[in-house]
Coordinates of C-alpha atoms and ligand atoms in Angstrom, one line a residue:
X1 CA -2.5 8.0 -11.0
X2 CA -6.1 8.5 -11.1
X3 CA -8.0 5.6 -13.0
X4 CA -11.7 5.2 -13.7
X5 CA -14.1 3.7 -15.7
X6 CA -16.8 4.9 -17.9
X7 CA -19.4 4.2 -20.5
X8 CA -18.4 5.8 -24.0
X9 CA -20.3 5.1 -27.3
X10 CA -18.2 6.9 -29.7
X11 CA -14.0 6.9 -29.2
X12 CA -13.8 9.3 -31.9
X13 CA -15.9 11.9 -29.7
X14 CA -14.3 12.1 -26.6
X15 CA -11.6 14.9 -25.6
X16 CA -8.4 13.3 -24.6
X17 CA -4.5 13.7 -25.0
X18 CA -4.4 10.1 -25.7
X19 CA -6.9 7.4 -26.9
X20 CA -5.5 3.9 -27.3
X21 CA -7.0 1.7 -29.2
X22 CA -6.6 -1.8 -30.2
X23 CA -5.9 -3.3 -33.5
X24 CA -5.5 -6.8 -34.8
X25 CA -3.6 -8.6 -37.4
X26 CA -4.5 -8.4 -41.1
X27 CA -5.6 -5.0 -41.0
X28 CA -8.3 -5.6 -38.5
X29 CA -9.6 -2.8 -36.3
X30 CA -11.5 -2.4 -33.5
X31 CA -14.8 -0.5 -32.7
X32 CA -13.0 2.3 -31.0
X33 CA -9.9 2.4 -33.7
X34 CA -12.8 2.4 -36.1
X35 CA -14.5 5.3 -35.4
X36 CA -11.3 7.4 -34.6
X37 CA -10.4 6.7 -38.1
X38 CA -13.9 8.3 -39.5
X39 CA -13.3 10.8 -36.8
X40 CA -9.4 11.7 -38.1
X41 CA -10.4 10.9 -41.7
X42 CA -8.4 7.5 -42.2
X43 CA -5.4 8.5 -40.2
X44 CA -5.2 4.6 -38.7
X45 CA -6.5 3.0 -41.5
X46 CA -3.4 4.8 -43.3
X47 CA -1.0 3.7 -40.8
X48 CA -2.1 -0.2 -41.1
X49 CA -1.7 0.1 -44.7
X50 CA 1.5 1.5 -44.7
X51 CA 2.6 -1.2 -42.3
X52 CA 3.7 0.7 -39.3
X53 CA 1.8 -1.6 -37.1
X54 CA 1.3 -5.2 -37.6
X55 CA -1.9 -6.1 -34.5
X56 CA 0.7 -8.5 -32.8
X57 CA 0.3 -8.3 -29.5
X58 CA 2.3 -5.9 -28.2
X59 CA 3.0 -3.5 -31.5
X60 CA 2.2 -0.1 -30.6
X61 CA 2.6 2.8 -32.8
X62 CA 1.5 6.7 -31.5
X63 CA -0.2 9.0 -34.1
X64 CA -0.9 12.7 -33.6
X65 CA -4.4 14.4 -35.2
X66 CA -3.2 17.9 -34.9
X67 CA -6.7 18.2 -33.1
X68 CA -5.8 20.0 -29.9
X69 CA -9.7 20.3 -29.1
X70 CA -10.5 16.4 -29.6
X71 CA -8.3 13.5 -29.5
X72 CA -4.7 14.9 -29.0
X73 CA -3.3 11.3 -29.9
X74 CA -3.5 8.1 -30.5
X75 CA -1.7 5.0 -29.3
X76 CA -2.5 2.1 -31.5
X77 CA -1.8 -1.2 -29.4
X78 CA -1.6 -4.5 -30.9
X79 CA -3.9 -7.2 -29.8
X80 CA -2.9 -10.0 -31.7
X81 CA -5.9 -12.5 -33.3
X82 CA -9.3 -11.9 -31.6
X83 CA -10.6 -15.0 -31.0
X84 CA -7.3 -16.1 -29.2
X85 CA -6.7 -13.7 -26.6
X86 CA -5.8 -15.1 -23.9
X87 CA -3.8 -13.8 -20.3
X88 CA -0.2 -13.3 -22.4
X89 CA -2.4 -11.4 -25.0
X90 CA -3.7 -9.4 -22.1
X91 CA 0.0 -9.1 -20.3
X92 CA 1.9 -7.5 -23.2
X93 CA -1.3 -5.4 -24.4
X94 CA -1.4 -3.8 -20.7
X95 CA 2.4 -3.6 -20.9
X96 CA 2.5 -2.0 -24.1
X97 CA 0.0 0.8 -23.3
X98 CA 2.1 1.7 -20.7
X99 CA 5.2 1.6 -22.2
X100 CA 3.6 3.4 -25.4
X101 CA 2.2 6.3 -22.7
X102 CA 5.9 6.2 -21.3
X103 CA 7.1 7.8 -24.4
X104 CA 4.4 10.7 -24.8
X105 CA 4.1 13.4 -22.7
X106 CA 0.1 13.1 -22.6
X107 CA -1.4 14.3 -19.3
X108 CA -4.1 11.9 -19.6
X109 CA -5.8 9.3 -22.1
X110 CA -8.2 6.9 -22.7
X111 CA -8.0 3.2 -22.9
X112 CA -11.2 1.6 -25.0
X113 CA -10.5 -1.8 -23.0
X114 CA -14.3 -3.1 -24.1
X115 CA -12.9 -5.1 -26.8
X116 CA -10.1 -7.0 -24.8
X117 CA -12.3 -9.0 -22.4
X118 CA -12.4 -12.8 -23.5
X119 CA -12.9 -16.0 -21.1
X120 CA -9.5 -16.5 -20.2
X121 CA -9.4 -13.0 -18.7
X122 CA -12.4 -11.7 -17.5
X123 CA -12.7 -7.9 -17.5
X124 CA -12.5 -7.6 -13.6
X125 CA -9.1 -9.4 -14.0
X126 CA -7.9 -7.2 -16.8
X127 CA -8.7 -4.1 -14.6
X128 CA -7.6 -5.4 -11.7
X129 CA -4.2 -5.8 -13.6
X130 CA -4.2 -2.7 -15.7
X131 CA -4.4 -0.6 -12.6
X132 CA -1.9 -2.6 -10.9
X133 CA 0.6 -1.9 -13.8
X134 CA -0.4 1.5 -14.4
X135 CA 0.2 2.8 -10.9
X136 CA 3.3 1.0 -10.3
X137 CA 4.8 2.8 -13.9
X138 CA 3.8 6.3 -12.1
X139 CA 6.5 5.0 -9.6
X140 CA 9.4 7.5 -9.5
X141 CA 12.5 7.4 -7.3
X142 CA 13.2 11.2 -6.3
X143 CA 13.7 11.0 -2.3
X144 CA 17.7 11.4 -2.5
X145 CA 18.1 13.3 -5.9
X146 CA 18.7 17.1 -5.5
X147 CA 16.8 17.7 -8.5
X148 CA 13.7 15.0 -9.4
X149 CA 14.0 14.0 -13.2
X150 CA 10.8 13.4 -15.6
X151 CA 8.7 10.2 -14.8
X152 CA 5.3 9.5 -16.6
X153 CA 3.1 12.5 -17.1
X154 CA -0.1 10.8 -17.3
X155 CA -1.6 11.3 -14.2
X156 CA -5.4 10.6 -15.4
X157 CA -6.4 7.2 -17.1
X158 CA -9.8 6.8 -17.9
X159 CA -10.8 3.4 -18.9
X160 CA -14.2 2.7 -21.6
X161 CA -15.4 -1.0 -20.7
X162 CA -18.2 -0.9 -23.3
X163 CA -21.9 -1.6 -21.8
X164 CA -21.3 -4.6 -21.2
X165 CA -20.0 -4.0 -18.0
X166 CA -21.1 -2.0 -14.8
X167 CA -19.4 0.6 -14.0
X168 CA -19.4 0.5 -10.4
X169 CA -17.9 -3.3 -10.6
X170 CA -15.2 -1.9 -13.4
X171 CA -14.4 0.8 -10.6
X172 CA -14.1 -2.0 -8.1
X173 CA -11.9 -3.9 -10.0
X174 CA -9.6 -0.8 -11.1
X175 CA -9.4 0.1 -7.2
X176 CA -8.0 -3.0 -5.8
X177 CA -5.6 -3.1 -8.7
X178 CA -4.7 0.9 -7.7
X179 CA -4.2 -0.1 -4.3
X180 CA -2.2 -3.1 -4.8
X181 CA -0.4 -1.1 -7.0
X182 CA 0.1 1.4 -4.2
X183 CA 1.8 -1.3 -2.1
X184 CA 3.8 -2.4 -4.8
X185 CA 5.1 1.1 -5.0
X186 CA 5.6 1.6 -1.3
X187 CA 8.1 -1.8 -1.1
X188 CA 9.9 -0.4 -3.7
X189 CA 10.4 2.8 -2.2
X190 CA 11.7 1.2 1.2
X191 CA 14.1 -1.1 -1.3
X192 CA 15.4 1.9 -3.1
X193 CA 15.9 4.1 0.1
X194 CA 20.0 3.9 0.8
X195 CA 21.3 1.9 4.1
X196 CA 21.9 5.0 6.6
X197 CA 18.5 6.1 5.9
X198 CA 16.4 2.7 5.9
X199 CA 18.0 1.4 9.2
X200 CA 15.9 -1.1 11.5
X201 CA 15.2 2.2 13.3
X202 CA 13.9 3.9 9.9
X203 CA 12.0 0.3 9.6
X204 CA 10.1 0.4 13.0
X205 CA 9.3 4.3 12.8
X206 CA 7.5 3.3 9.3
X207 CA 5.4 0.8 11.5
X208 CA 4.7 3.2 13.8
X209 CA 3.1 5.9 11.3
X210 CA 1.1 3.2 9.6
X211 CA -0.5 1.9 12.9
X212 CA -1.1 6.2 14.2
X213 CA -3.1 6.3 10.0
X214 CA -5.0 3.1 10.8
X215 CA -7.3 2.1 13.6
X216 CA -7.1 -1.3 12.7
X217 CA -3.2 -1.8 12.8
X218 CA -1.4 -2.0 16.3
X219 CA 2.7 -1.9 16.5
X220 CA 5.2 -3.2 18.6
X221 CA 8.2 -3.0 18.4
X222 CA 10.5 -5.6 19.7
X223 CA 14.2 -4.3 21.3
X224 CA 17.6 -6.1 21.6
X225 CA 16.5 -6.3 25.7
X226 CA 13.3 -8.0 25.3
X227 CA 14.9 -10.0 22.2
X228 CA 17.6 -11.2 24.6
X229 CA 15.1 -12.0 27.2
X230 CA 13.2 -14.3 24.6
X231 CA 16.3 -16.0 24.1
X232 CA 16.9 -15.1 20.5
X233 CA 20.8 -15.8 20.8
X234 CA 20.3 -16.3 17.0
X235 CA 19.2 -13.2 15.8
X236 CA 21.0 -11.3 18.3
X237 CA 24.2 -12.6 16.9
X238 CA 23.9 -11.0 13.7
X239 CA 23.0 -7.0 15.1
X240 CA 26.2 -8.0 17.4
X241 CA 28.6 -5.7 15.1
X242 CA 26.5 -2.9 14.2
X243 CA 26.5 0.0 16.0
X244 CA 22.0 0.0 14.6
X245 CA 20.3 -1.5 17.3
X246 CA 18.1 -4.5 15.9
X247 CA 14.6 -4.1 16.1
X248 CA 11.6 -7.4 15.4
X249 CA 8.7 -5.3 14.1
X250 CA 5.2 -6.9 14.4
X251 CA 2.1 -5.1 12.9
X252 CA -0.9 -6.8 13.8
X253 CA -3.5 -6.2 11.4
X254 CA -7.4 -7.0 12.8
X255 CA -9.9 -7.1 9.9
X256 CA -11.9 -9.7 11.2
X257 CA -12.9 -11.1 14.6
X258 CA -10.2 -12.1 17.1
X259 CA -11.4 -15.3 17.0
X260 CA -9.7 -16.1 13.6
X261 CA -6.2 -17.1 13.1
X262 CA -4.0 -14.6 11.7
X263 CA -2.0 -15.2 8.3
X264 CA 1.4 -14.5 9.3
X265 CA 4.3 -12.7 6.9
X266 CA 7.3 -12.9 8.2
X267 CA 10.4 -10.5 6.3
X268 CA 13.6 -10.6 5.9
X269 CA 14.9 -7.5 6.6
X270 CA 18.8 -6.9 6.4
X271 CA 19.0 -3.1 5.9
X272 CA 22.6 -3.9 4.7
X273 CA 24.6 -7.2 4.8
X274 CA 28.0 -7.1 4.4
X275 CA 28.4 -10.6 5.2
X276 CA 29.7 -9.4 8.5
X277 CA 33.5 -11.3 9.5
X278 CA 32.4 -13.5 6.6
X279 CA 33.0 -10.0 4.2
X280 CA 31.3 -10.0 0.8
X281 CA 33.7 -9.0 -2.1
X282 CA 33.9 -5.5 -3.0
X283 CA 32.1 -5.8 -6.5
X284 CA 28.2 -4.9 -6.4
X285 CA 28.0 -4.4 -2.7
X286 CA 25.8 -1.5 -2.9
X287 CA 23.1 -3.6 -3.9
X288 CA 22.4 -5.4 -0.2
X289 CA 21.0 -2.6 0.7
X290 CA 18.0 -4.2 -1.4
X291 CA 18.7 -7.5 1.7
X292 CA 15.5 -5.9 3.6
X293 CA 13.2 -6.3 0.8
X294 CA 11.3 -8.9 2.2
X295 CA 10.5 -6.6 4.8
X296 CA 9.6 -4.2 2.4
X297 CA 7.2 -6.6 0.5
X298 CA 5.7 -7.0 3.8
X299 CA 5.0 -3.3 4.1
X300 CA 4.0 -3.0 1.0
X301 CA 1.8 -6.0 1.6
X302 CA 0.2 -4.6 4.9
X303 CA -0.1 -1.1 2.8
X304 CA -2.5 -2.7 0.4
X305 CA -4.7 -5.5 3.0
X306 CA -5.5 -1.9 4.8
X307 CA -6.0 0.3 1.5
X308 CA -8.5 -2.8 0.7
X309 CA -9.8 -3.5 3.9
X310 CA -10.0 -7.2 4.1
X311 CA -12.1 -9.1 6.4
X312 CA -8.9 -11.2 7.5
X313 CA -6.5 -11.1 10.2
X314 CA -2.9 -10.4 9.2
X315 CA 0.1 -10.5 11.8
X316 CA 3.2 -9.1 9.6
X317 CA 7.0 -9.5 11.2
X318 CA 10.0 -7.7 10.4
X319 CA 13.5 -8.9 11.6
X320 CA 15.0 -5.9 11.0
X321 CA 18.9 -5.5 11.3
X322 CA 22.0 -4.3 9.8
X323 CA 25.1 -7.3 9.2
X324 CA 28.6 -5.6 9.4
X325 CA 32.4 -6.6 10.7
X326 CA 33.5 -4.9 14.0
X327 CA 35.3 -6.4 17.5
X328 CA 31.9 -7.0 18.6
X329 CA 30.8 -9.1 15.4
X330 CA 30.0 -13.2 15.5
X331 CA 33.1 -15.4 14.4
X332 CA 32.8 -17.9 12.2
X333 CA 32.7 -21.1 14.4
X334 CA 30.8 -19.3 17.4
X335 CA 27.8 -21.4 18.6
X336 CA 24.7 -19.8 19.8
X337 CA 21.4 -20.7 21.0
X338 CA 18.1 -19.7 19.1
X339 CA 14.9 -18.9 20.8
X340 CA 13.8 -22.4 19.9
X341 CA 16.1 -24.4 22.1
X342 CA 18.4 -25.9 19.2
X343 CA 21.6 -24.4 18.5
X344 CA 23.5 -23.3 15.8
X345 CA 26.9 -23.3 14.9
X346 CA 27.8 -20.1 12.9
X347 CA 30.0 -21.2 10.2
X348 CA 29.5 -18.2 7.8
X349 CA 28.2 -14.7 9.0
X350 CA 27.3 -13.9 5.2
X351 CA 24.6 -16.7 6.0
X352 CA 22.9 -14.3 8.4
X353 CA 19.5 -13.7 7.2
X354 CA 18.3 -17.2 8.2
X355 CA 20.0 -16.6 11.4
X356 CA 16.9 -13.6 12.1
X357 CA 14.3 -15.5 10.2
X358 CA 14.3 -18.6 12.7
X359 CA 14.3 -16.8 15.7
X360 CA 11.4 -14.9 14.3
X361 CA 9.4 -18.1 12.9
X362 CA 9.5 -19.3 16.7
X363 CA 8.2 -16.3 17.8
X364 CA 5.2 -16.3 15.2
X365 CA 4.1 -19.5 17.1
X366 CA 2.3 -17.3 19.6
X367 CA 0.1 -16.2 17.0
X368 CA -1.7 -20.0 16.2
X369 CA -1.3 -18.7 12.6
X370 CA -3.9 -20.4 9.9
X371 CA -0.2 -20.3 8.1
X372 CA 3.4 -18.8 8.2
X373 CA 4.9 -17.4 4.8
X374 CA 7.9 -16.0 4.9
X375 CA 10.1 -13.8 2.3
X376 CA 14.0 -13.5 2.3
X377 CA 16.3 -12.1 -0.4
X378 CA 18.1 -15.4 1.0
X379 CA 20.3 -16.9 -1.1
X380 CA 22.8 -16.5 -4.5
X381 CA 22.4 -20.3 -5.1
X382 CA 18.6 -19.5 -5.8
X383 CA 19.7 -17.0 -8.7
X384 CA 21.6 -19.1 -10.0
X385 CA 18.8 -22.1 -10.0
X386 CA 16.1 -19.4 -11.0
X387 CA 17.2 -16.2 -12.2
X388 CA 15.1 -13.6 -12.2
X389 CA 11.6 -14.9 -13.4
X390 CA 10.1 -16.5 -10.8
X391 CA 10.7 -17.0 -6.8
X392 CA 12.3 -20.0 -4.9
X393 CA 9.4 -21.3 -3.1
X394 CA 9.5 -23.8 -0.5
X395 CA 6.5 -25.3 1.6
X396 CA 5.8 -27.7 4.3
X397 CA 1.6 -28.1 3.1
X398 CA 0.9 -28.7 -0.4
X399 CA -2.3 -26.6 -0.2
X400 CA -0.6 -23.4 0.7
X401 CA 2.0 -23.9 -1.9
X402 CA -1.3 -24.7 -5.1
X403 CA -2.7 -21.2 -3.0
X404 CA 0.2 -19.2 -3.5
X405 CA 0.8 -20.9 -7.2
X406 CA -2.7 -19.9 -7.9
X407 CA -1.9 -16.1 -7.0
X408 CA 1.3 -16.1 -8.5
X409 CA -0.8 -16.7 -11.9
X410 CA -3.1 -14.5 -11.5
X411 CA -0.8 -11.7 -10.4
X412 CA 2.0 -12.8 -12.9
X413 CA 4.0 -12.6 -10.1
X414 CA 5.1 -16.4 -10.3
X415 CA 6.9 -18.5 -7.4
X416 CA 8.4 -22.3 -8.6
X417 CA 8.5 -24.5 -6.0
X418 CA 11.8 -26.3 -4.8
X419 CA 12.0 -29.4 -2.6
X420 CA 12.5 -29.6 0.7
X421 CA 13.0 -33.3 1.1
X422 CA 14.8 -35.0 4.4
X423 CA 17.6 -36.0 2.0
X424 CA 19.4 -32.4 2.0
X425 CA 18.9 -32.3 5.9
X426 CA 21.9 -33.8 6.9
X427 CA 24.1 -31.0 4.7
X428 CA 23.5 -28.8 7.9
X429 CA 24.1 -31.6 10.2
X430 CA 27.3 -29.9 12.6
X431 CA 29.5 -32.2 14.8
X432 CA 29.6 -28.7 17.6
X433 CA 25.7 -27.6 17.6
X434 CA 22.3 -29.0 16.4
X435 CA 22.5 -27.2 13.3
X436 CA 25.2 -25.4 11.4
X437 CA 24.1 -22.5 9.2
X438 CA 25.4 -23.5 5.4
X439 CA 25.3 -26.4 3.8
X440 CA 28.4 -26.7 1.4
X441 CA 28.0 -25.8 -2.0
X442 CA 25.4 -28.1 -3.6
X443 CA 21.6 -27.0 -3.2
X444 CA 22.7 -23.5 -1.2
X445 CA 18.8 -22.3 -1.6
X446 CA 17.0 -25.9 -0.7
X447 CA 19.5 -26.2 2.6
X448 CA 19.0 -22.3 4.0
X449 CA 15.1 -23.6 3.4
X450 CA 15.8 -27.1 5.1
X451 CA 17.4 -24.8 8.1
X452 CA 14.4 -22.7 8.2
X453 CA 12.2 -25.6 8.1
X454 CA 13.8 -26.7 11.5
X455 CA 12.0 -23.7 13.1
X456 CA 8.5 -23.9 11.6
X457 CA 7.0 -27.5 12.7
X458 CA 4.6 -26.0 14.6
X459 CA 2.1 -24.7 11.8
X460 CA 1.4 -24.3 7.6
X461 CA 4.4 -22.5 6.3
X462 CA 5.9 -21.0 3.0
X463 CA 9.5 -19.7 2.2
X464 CA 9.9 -17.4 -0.2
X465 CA 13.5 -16.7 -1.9
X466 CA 13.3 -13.7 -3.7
X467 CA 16.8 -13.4 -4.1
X468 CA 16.3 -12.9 -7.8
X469 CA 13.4 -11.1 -7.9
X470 CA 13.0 -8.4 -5.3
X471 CA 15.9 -6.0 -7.6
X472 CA 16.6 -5.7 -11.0
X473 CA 20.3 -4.6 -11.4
X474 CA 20.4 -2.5 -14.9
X475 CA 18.5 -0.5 -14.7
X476 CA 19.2 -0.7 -11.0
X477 CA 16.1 -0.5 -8.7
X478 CA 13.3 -3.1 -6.2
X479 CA 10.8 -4.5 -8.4
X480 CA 8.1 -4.7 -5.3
X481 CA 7.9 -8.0 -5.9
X482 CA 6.0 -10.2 -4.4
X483 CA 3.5 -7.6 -3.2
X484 CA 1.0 -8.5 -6.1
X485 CA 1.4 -12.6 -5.5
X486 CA 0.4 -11.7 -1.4
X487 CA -1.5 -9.2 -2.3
X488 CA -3.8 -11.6 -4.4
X489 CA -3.5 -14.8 -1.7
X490 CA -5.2 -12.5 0.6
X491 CA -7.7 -11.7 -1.4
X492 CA -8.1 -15.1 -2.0
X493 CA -8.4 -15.7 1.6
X494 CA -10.3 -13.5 2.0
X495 CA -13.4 -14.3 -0.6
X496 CA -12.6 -11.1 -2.7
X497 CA -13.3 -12.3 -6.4
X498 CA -11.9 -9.9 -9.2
X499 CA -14.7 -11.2 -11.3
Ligands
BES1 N1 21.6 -11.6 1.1 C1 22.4 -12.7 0.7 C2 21.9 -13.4 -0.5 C3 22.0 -12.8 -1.8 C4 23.2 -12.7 -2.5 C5 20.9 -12.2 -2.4 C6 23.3 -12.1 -3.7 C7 21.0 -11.7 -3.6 C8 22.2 -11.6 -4.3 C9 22.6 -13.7 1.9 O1 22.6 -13.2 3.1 C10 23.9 -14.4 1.7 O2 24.9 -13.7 1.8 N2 23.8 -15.7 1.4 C11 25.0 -16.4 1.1 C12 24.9 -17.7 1.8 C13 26.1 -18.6 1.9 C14 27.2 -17.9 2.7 C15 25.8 -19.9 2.3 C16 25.1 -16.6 -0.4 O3 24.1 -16.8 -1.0 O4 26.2 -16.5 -0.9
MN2 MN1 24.6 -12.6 3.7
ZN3 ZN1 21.7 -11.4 3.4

């Protein structure tokens, strides 16, 4: 979607298929809703009177002028009281413009956004988001359908921010929120895409094209010979009974000077688990074919930090493999040795994605990373403790986790985090091996976290268990979350204020 700002005076004036405009409670307008009701002779005022929109946040309600040379429509969208918006005002005003341009076929509209700035949400923020919301509703799955259906026709948003604000900073604002938006898009494209296309293999040729488009992104991918020759006995384990070779993607992003420690994110990236000898029941299956979206947050991520341009180094990680049952697969009581030294005693194969994730943690050591955040669709248990609001996040640095807190706000992309105390250690204490890979069934997301945490001593580090958030399951589909929480803790990082 194309989105840009401009300067208008009068709302009732300017062609478009669409202008939204807000209203308030008690019958309250707007400027802009103003002067398209003098424009379309009391049209909205009518409405309001009839009570077909209240001016809660939220309400929307789409009128048509019958003006095919001026303003086409227009979308009436609830502000709730003036003087108390605040960032939920904002979140279901932005949602409801998109949701009320969802139903209309217009092939482009207005927003007159001048009158929904307030303190809480300053109007780079509201841009920032709008665009972020707006591109990621252009989003359309089509790449297996035979014939593509309908997705949202507007293709040109045009946003009037009033003179109070310049509109080169609005543009800024609106571009980081596109391109964020972009990346969103992107990890749910990679989520969506069936298992025997998005294989490891399909993974690392995606890493490839992105480093040939950008000169500041190098690839490398890792193969099961030089994985082996690491040691990874760990991850290994888990590509043992597919016939798709394993591959550990590393993208190394240089924005700044080499100098700098890298942030490192590390994903999870099971392009289908089974469970492996450990099988998964039958029902619902299908969806771990969405058990590599942390991988695809991470693309989706790196998509956006190069779309942006930050002045940061980023060193991304993908343990890509497949988890299935064959002669060759891992048995349940089978011991191996991680790249790390400690071993591990497999006791469930379903439990694989941590198996990939450690050996990978111990190979982001070689970066000297400023930190370590890694995200895993890792867990059921963290469903059940969460649901599908916010991620299970677990950190070893209380800074990193207020950091990723703070852009989970501001993205409304929200982690919660969960305790890794010593007292859940000894639930993977195993009488055979160091380690053992489940816990038993009390705490099943804080003990895969307490096994990760094994592996990450050696720097700043963040788990993320976006087991209940990287999908939805009716309508079935990858959310792209949490591209816009990383997406804004770079930003962070790196000094980028949305004003
Ligand atoms: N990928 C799954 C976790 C998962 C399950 C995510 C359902 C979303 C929905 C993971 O590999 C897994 O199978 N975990 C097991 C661990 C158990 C064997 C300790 C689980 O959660 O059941
Ligand atoms: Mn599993
Ligand atoms: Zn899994």
């Amino acid at each position: 979607m194309d989105i840009s700002a401009r300067t208008l005076k009068d709302a009732g004036a300017a062609r478009t298929a669409c202008a939204i405009a807000p209203v308030y409670p008690r019958k309250q307008l707007s400027g802009a809703a103003k002067q398209l009701d003098k424009r379309y002779r009391g049209i909205v005022s009518a409405a309001i009177a009839a009570g077909d929109i209240g001016g809660n946040a939220g309400d929307t309600l789409l009128l048509h002028t019958g003006d095919s040379k001026g303003v086409q429509r227009i979308l009436l969208v609830g502000a709730g009281t003036r003087s108390k918006l605040d960032t939920a005002a904002i979140r279901k005003v932005i949602a409801a413009v998109v949701k009320g341009l969802r139903s209309c076929k217009a092939k482009d509209a207005i927003l007159h956004a001048e009158e929904l700035a307030c303190d809480a949400v300053p109007m780079g923020a509201l841009l920032e988001q709008l665009a972020r919301t707006a591109e990621a509703a252009s989003y359309q799955y089509t790449e297996t359908l035979s014939k593509p259906r309908p997705g949202l026709a507007t293709a040109r948003l045009l946003v009037n921010c009033g003179e109070a604000t310049k509109t080169a900073a609005a543009n800024r604002a609106l571009k980081l929120g596109k391109q964020i938006g972009e990346g969103i898009n992107v990890a749910r494209e990679l989520g969506n895409l069936p298992g025997n296309i998005c294989t490891p293999s399909y993974l690392a040729n995606e890493a490839r094209k992105l480093a040939k488009a950008n000169s500041k992104l190098t690839t490398r991918i890792l193969e099961e010979k030089q994985m082996r020759e690491l040691g990874m006995g760990s991850f290994l384990s888990v590509s043992a009974g597919s016939e798709q070779p394993a591959k550990l993607i590393v993208m190394q992003y240089k924005g700044a000077a080499a100098s700098k420690k890298p942030y490192v994110l590390v994903g999870k990236g099971i392009t289908f688990d089974s469970g492996g000898i450990s099988l998964k029941p039958g029902a619902k299956m299908d969806e771990m074919k969405f058990d590599m979206c942390g991988a695809a947050s991470v693309f989706g991520t790196m998509n956006a930090v190069l779309a942006m341009n930050l002045p940061i180094n980023v060193v991304a990680l993908v343990a890509a493999s497949e988890n299935l049952p064959s002669g060759k697969a891992t048995k349940p009581g089978d011991v191996v040795t991680s790249m790390s030294g400690q071993t591990i005693e497999i006791l469930n194969t379903d439990a694989e994605g941590r198996l990939v994730l450690c050996d990978t943690l111990t190979y982001a050591e070689r970066f000297k990373p400023q930190a370590v955040i890694d995200i895993a669709t890792l867990t059921g248990a963290c469903v059940v403790a969460l649901g599908s609001h916010a991620h299970g996040m677990y950190a070893n640095d209380d800074k990193l986790a207020e950091q990723l807190t703070a852009a989970g706000d501001s993205s409304h992309d929200r982690p919660w985090r969960m305790p890794l105390w010593d007292d859940y250690q000894k639930q993977i204490d195993s009488p055979f091996a160091d380690i053992q890979n489940i816990g038993g069934p009390g705490g099943g997301s804080i003990t895969a976290a307490c096994f990760l945490a094994r592996f990450t001593k050696k720097y700043k580090w963040a788990h993320l268990d976006i087991a209940g958030t990287a999908w939805d399951s009716a309508p079935k589909g990858a959310t792209g979350r949490p591209v816009g929480m990383l997406s804004h803790y770079l930003l962070d990082r790196a000094g980028v204020k949305l004003g």
